[in-house]
Amino acid sequence: MTDAIKIDVWTDIACPWCYIGKRNLENGLAATAADDDAPVVEIEYHSFELSPDTPEDFHGGEVDYLSQHKGISPEQAREMLDRVTGVAAEAGLAYRFDILQHTNTVKAHELLHFAKENGRQLELAELLMSAYFLEGRHVGRDDDLVQLAVEAGLDGDAARDALSSQRYRAAVRADQAQAQEYGIQGVPFFVIDGKYGVSGAQPVEAFTQIARQVWGERREASATADA
């Protein structure tokens, strides 16, 4: 039995392109499911903070944030948001920047490490991004994060303790240090089997192709080893 392909994804749950990349990756892998020899894939998410200086409660909309913190005009900010909203729609995601609550994401990253330890990271990652981009929910406060943890099938009291103790903060920093070692400067960034780096929200077909390619390489290596 060939081992699963490992896909490590550096992401920030407040990154609009990361949610698009996540969905395209999932759809790309789904397209291989009917293959006679379908790739087996394991996905793990890693922490990357795009705006670590963001307050827990930012008073203003997304246009305000972009113009105040990124040094671009409100008109440019609206154009950027319109563009990414259109691309998200093509991926089946109905972004709602009009109700989005901008916040610091370090606690969400800590909770994702807690979820990984308890086998629910993929579920929580989806819920966090959906809550942020589609539902206008707050993803920076303990109470809101605990509720999302429960929705992901995690124990609420344990999730609250994980956040209040900050015991996963070191894991967040370790992910960020690894990203720096890899030279990752933007997300999403996908590391396939520890040897291929893929940057950005690639189209569905790109993920389908690389999954099949790497799986084929795995099969060939396994056959050679058995010969």
mmCIF file of C-alpha atoms in Angstrom:
data_model
loop_
_atom_site.group_PDB
_atom_site.id
_atom_site.type_symbol
_atom_site.label_atom_id
_atom_site.label_comp_id
_atom_site.label_asym_id
_atom_site.label_seq_id
_atom_site.Cartn_x
_atom_site.Cartn_y
_atom_site.Cartn_z
ATOM 1 C CA MET A 1 0.000 0.000 0.000
ATOM 2 C CA THR A 2 1.486 3.328 -1.072
ATOM 3 C CA ASP A 3 1.607 5.907 1.713
ATOM 4 C CA ALA A 4 -0.655 8.939 1.430
ATOM 5 C CA ILE A 5 0.597 12.065 -0.291
ATOM 6 C CA LYS A 6 1.180 14.724 2.375
ATOM 7 C CA ILE A 7 0.036 18.240 1.523
ATOM 8 C CA ASP A 8 1.120 20.895 4.019
ATOM 9 C CA VAL A 9 -0.747 24.170 3.598
ATOM 10 C CA TRP A 10 0.422 27.465 5.064
ATOM 11 C CA THR A 11 -2.629 29.653 5.414
ATOM 12 C CA ASP A 12 -4.350 32.398 7.360
ATOM 13 C CA ILE A 13 -8.066 31.991 7.992
ATOM 14 C CA ALA A 14 -8.484 35.735 7.288
ATOM 15 C CA CYS A 15 -6.843 35.442 3.854
ATOM 16 C CA PRO A 16 -9.482 35.510 1.079
ATOM 17 C CA TRP A 17 -7.201 33.754 -1.400
ATOM 18 C CA CYS A 18 -6.537 31.001 1.150
ATOM 19 C CA TYR A 19 -10.200 29.998 1.299
ATOM 20 C CA ILE A 20 -10.348 29.993 -2.506
ATOM 21 C CA GLY A 21 -7.161 27.913 -2.609
ATOM 22 C CA LYS A 22 -8.588 25.528 -0.033
ATOM 23 C CA ARG A 23 -11.742 24.974 -2.041
ATOM 24 C CA ASN A 24 -9.829 24.575 -5.319
ATOM 25 C CA LEU A 25 -7.538 22.031 -3.671
ATOM 26 C CA GLU A 26 -10.517 20.055 -2.391
ATOM 27 C CA ASN A 27 -12.252 20.147 -5.768
ATOM 28 C CA GLY A 28 -9.027 19.226 -7.532
ATOM 29 C CA LEU A 29 -8.576 16.184 -5.325
ATOM 30 C CA ALA A 30 -12.245 15.242 -5.708
ATOM 31 C CA ALA A 31 -11.698 15.094 -9.471
ATOM 32 C CA THR A 32 -9.233 12.231 -8.944
ATOM 33 C CA ALA A 33 -11.651 10.144 -6.881
ATOM 34 C CA ALA A 34 -12.941 8.233 -9.910
ATOM 35 C CA ASP A 35 -9.440 7.286 -11.082
ATOM 36 C CA ASP A 36 -8.732 3.569 -11.219
ATOM 37 C CA ASP A 37 -5.819 4.269 -8.905
ATOM 38 C CA ALA A 38 -7.035 7.347 -7.031
ATOM 39 C CA PRO A 39 -4.418 9.262 -5.024
ATOM 40 C CA VAL A 40 -4.646 9.038 -1.254
ATOM 41 C CA VAL A 41 -3.961 12.444 0.299
ATOM 42 C CA GLU A 42 -3.429 13.762 3.820
ATOM 43 C CA ILE A 43 -3.805 17.518 4.358
ATOM 44 C CA GLU A 44 -2.393 19.520 7.265
ATOM 45 C CA TYR A 45 -2.821 23.250 7.818
ATOM 46 C CA HIS A 46 -0.046 25.445 9.207
ATOM 47 C CA SER A 47 -0.146 28.908 10.712
ATOM 48 C CA PHE A 48 0.717 32.097 8.855
ATOM 49 C CA GLU A 49 -0.374 35.524 10.149
ATOM 50 C CA LEU A 50 -0.774 38.066 7.375
ATOM 51 C CA SER A 51 -1.502 40.948 9.771
ATOM 52 C CA PRO A 52 -0.272 40.087 13.282
ATOM 53 C CA ASP A 53 -0.710 43.710 14.391
ATOM 54 C CA THR A 54 -4.474 43.616 13.800
ATOM 55 C CA PRO A 55 -6.507 44.309 16.968
ATOM 56 C CA GLU A 56 -8.988 41.745 18.236
ATOM 57 C CA ASP A 57 -11.785 44.193 17.513
ATOM 58 C CA PHE A 58 -11.238 46.423 14.490
ATOM 59 C CA HIS A 59 -13.825 49.179 14.274
ATOM 60 C CA GLY A 60 -14.615 49.628 10.625
ATOM 61 C CA GLY A 61 -15.244 47.673 7.461
ATOM 62 C CA GLU A 62 -12.825 45.842 5.194
ATOM 63 C CA VAL A 63 -12.354 48.892 2.980
ATOM 64 C CA ASP A 64 -11.428 50.913 6.080
ATOM 65 C CA TYR A 65 -8.933 48.280 7.153
ATOM 66 C CA LEU A 66 -7.238 48.037 3.769
ATOM 67 C CA SER A 67 -7.000 51.790 3.332
ATOM 68 C CA GLN A 68 -5.784 52.430 6.885
ATOM 69 C CA HIS A 69 -3.350 49.522 7.268
ATOM 70 C CA LYS A 70 -2.249 48.743 3.732
ATOM 71 C CA GLY A 71 -1.843 52.277 2.436
ATOM 72 C CA ILE A 72 -4.201 51.998 -0.518
ATOM 73 C CA SER A 73 -7.101 54.252 -1.453
ATOM 74 C CA PRO A 74 -10.696 53.276 -0.629
ATOM 75 C CA GLU A 75 -11.361 53.037 -4.376
ATOM 76 C CA GLN A 76 -8.474 50.604 -4.848
ATOM 77 C CA ALA A 77 -9.661 48.624 -1.831
ATOM 78 C CA ARG A 78 -13.161 48.290 -3.282
ATOM 79 C CA GLU A 79 -11.730 47.153 -6.606
ATOM 80 C CA MET A 80 -9.603 44.531 -4.848
ATOM 81 C CA LEU A 81 -12.580 43.234 -2.889
ATOM 82 C CA ASP A 82 -14.794 43.138 -5.975
ATOM 83 C CA ARG A 83 -12.142 41.139 -7.816
ATOM 84 C CA VAL A 84 -11.618 38.571 -5.086
ATOM 85 C CA THR A 85 -15.387 38.277 -4.567
ATOM 86 C CA GLY A 86 -15.740 37.368 -8.234
ATOM 87 C CA VAL A 87 -12.988 34.757 -8.080
ATOM 88 C CA ALA A 88 -14.485 33.327 -4.880
ATOM 89 C CA ALA A 89 -17.870 33.014 -6.587
ATOM 90 C CA GLU A 90 -16.245 30.909 -9.323
ATOM 91 C CA ALA A 91 -15.067 28.580 -6.551
ATOM 92 C CA GLY A 92 -18.591 28.404 -5.125
ATOM 93 C CA LEU A 93 -17.943 30.800 -2.219
ATOM 94 C CA ALA A 94 -20.259 33.767 -1.606
ATOM 95 C CA TYR A 95 -17.973 36.234 0.182
ATOM 96 C CA ARG A 96 -19.673 38.885 2.334
ATOM 97 C CA PHE A 97 -17.146 41.661 2.905
ATOM 98 C CA ASP A 98 -20.035 43.936 3.889
ATOM 99 C CA ILE A 99 -20.557 42.006 7.140
ATOM 100 C CA LEU A 100 -17.007 40.694 7.701
ATOM 101 C CA GLN A 101 -15.559 41.375 11.173
ATOM 102 C CA HIS A 102 -11.830 41.958 10.792
ATOM 103 C CA THR A 103 -9.818 40.588 13.721
ATOM 104 C CA ASN A 104 -6.504 39.198 14.885
ATOM 105 C CA THR A 105 -6.153 35.517 13.950
ATOM 106 C CA VAL A 106 -3.502 34.199 16.341
ATOM 107 C CA LYS A 107 -6.120 32.588 18.624
ATOM 108 C CA ALA A 108 -7.784 30.924 15.645
ATOM 109 C CA HIS A 109 -4.399 29.478 14.701
ATOM 110 C CA GLU A 110 -3.899 28.207 18.249
ATOM 111 C CA LEU A 111 -7.309 26.555 18.095
ATOM 112 C CA LEU A 112 -6.414 24.879 14.792
ATOM 113 C CA HIS A 113 -3.408 23.282 16.493
ATOM 114 C CA PHE A 114 -5.666 22.101 19.309
ATOM 115 C CA ALA A 115 -8.054 20.693 16.699
ATOM 116 C CA LYS A 116 -5.199 18.939 14.890
ATOM 117 C CA GLU A 117 -4.182 17.233 18.112
ATOM 118 C CA ASN A 118 -7.772 16.037 18.476
ATOM 119 C CA GLY A 119 -8.318 14.918 14.897
ATOM 120 C CA ARG A 120 -10.671 17.727 13.817
ATOM 121 C CA GLN A 121 -8.393 20.252 12.111
ATOM 122 C CA LEU A 122 -9.937 19.988 8.647
ATOM 123 C CA GLU A 123 -13.437 20.455 10.047
ATOM 124 C CA LEU A 124 -12.430 23.476 12.100
ATOM 125 C CA ALA A 125 -10.503 25.123 9.255
ATOM 126 C CA GLU A 126 -13.625 25.015 7.080
ATOM 127 C CA LEU A 127 -15.834 26.377 9.849
ATOM 128 C CA LEU A 128 -13.428 29.217 10.666
ATOM 129 C CA MET A 129 -13.169 30.394 7.069
ATOM 130 C CA SER A 130 -16.886 30.042 6.448
ATOM 131 C CA ALA A 131 -17.668 31.955 9.639
ATOM 132 C CA TYR A 132 -15.289 34.746 8.679
ATOM 133 C CA PHE A 133 -15.924 35.205 4.961
ATOM 134 C CA LEU A 134 -19.489 33.993 4.497
ATOM 135 C CA GLU A 135 -21.328 34.512 7.778
ATOM 136 C CA GLY A 136 -19.877 37.675 9.325
ATOM 137 C CA ARG A 137 -19.059 35.924 12.599
ATOM 138 C CA HIS A 138 -16.255 37.022 14.912
ATOM 139 C CA VAL A 139 -13.309 34.595 14.924
ATOM 140 C CA GLY A 140 -10.953 36.412 17.296
ATOM 141 C CA ARG A 141 -12.642 36.130 20.694
ATOM 142 C CA ASP A 142 -12.548 33.130 23.009
ATOM 143 C CA ASP A 143 -16.324 32.693 23.322
ATOM 144 C CA ASP A 144 -16.867 32.759 19.558
ATOM 145 C CA LEU A 145 -13.948 30.414 18.912
ATOM 146 C CA VAL A 146 -15.145 27.937 21.527
ATOM 147 C CA GLN A 147 -18.554 27.874 19.838
ATOM 148 C CA LEU A 148 -16.898 27.078 16.510
ATOM 149 C CA ALA A 149 -14.811 24.376 18.174
ATOM 150 C CA VAL A 150 -17.985 22.744 19.482
ATOM 151 C CA GLU A 151 -19.519 22.925 16.002
ATOM 152 C CA ALA A 152 -16.421 21.121 14.717
ATOM 153 C CA GLY A 153 -17.011 18.287 17.174
ATOM 154 C CA LEU A 154 -14.503 19.355 19.818
ATOM 155 C CA ASP A 155 -14.987 19.605 23.568
ATOM 156 C CA GLY A 156 -15.871 23.181 24.488
ATOM 157 C CA ASP A 157 -14.230 23.244 27.916
ATOM 158 C CA ALA A 158 -11.016 21.763 26.522
ATOM 159 C CA ALA A 159 -11.031 24.302 23.688
ATOM 160 C CA ARG A 160 -11.468 27.176 26.139
ATOM 161 C CA ASP A 161 -8.614 25.888 28.269
ATOM 162 C CA ALA A 162 -6.415 25.575 25.179
ATOM 163 C CA LEU A 163 -7.054 29.231 24.357
ATOM 164 C CA SER A 164 -6.748 30.649 27.869
ATOM 165 C CA SER A 165 -3.513 28.757 28.555
ATOM 166 C CA GLN A 166 -1.973 29.783 25.208
ATOM 167 C CA ARG A 167 -0.192 26.428 25.204
ATOM 168 C CA TYR A 168 -0.437 26.185 21.410
ATOM 169 C CA ARG A 169 1.144 29.588 20.810
ATOM 170 C CA ALA A 170 4.574 27.926 20.494
ATOM 171 C CA ALA A 171 3.203 25.646 17.750
ATOM 172 C CA VAL A 172 1.934 28.696 15.857
ATOM 173 C CA ARG A 173 5.364 30.310 16.083
ATOM 174 C CA ALA A 174 7.039 27.072 14.968
ATOM 175 C CA ASP A 175 4.866 27.007 11.845
ATOM 176 C CA GLN A 176 5.792 30.604 11.115
ATOM 177 C CA ALA A 177 9.488 29.850 11.595
ATOM 178 C CA GLN A 178 9.195 26.907 9.190
ATOM 179 C CA ALA A 179 7.525 29.173 6.636
ATOM 180 C CA GLN A 180 10.424 31.582 6.948
ATOM 181 C CA GLU A 181 12.906 28.748 6.406
ATOM 182 C CA TYR A 182 11.025 27.744 3.260
ATOM 183 C CA GLY A 183 11.066 31.340 2.063
ATOM 184 C CA ILE A 184 7.258 31.585 2.114
ATOM 185 C CA GLN A 185 6.283 35.251 1.882
ATOM 186 C CA GLY A 186 2.611 34.926 1.036
ATOM 187 C CA VAL A 187 -0.242 32.477 1.411
ATOM 188 C CA PRO A 188 -1.755 30.150 0.511
ATOM 189 C CA PHE A 189 1.378 28.083 0.019
ATOM 190 C CA PHE A 190 1.214 24.343 -0.552
ATOM 191 C CA VAL A 191 4.118 21.944 0.049
ATOM 192 C CA ILE A 192 3.453 18.654 -1.729
ATOM 193 C CA ASP A 193 5.215 15.608 -0.282
ATOM 194 C CA GLY A 194 7.901 17.835 1.163
ATOM 195 C CA LYS A 195 9.443 18.480 -2.261
ATOM 196 C CA TYR A 196 7.118 20.564 -4.444
ATOM 197 C CA GLY A 197 6.110 24.109 -3.522
ATOM 198 C CA VAL A 198 2.943 25.589 -5.007
ATOM 199 C CA SER A 199 2.162 29.252 -4.339
ATOM 200 C CA GLY A 200 -1.203 30.951 -4.550
ATOM 201 C CA ALA A 201 -4.804 29.915 -5.137
ATOM 202 C CA GLN A 202 -4.121 27.695 -8.125
ATOM 203 C CA PRO A 203 -6.993 26.541 -10.351
ATOM 204 C CA VAL A 204 -8.740 23.252 -9.678
ATOM 205 C CA GLU A 205 -7.046 21.547 -12.613
ATOM 206 C CA ALA A 206 -3.565 22.339 -11.285
ATOM 207 C CA PHE A 207 -4.254 20.489 -8.047
ATOM 208 C CA THR A 208 -5.740 17.535 -9.928
ATOM 209 C CA GLN A 209 -2.651 17.330 -12.119
ATOM 210 C CA ILE A 210 -0.086 17.529 -9.334
ATOM 211 C CA ALA A 211 -1.936 14.950 -7.213
ATOM 212 C CA ARG A 212 -1.914 12.482 -10.099
ATOM 213 C CA GLN A 213 1.715 13.269 -10.906
ATOM 214 C CA VAL A 214 2.982 12.770 -7.359
ATOM 215 C CA TRP A 215 0.875 9.635 -6.900
ATOM 216 C CA GLY A 216 2.343 8.223 -10.103
ATOM 217 C CA GLU A 217 5.844 8.984 -8.855
ATOM 218 C CA ARG A 218 5.014 7.209 -5.592
ATOM 219 C CA ARG A 219 3.748 4.148 -7.458
ATOM 220 C CA GLU A 220 6.843 3.995 -9.667
ATOM 221 C CA ALA A 221 9.153 4.282 -6.666
ATOM 222 C CA SER A 222 7.220 1.555 -4.861
ATOM 223 C CA ALA A 223 7.376 -0.755 -7.897
ATOM 224 C CA THR A 224 11.128 -0.153 -8.264
ATOM 225 C CA ALA A 225 11.689 -0.926 -4.600
ATOM 226 C CA ASP A 226 9.719 -4.161 -4.894
ATOM 227 C CA ALA A 227 11.522 -5.302 -8.067
#
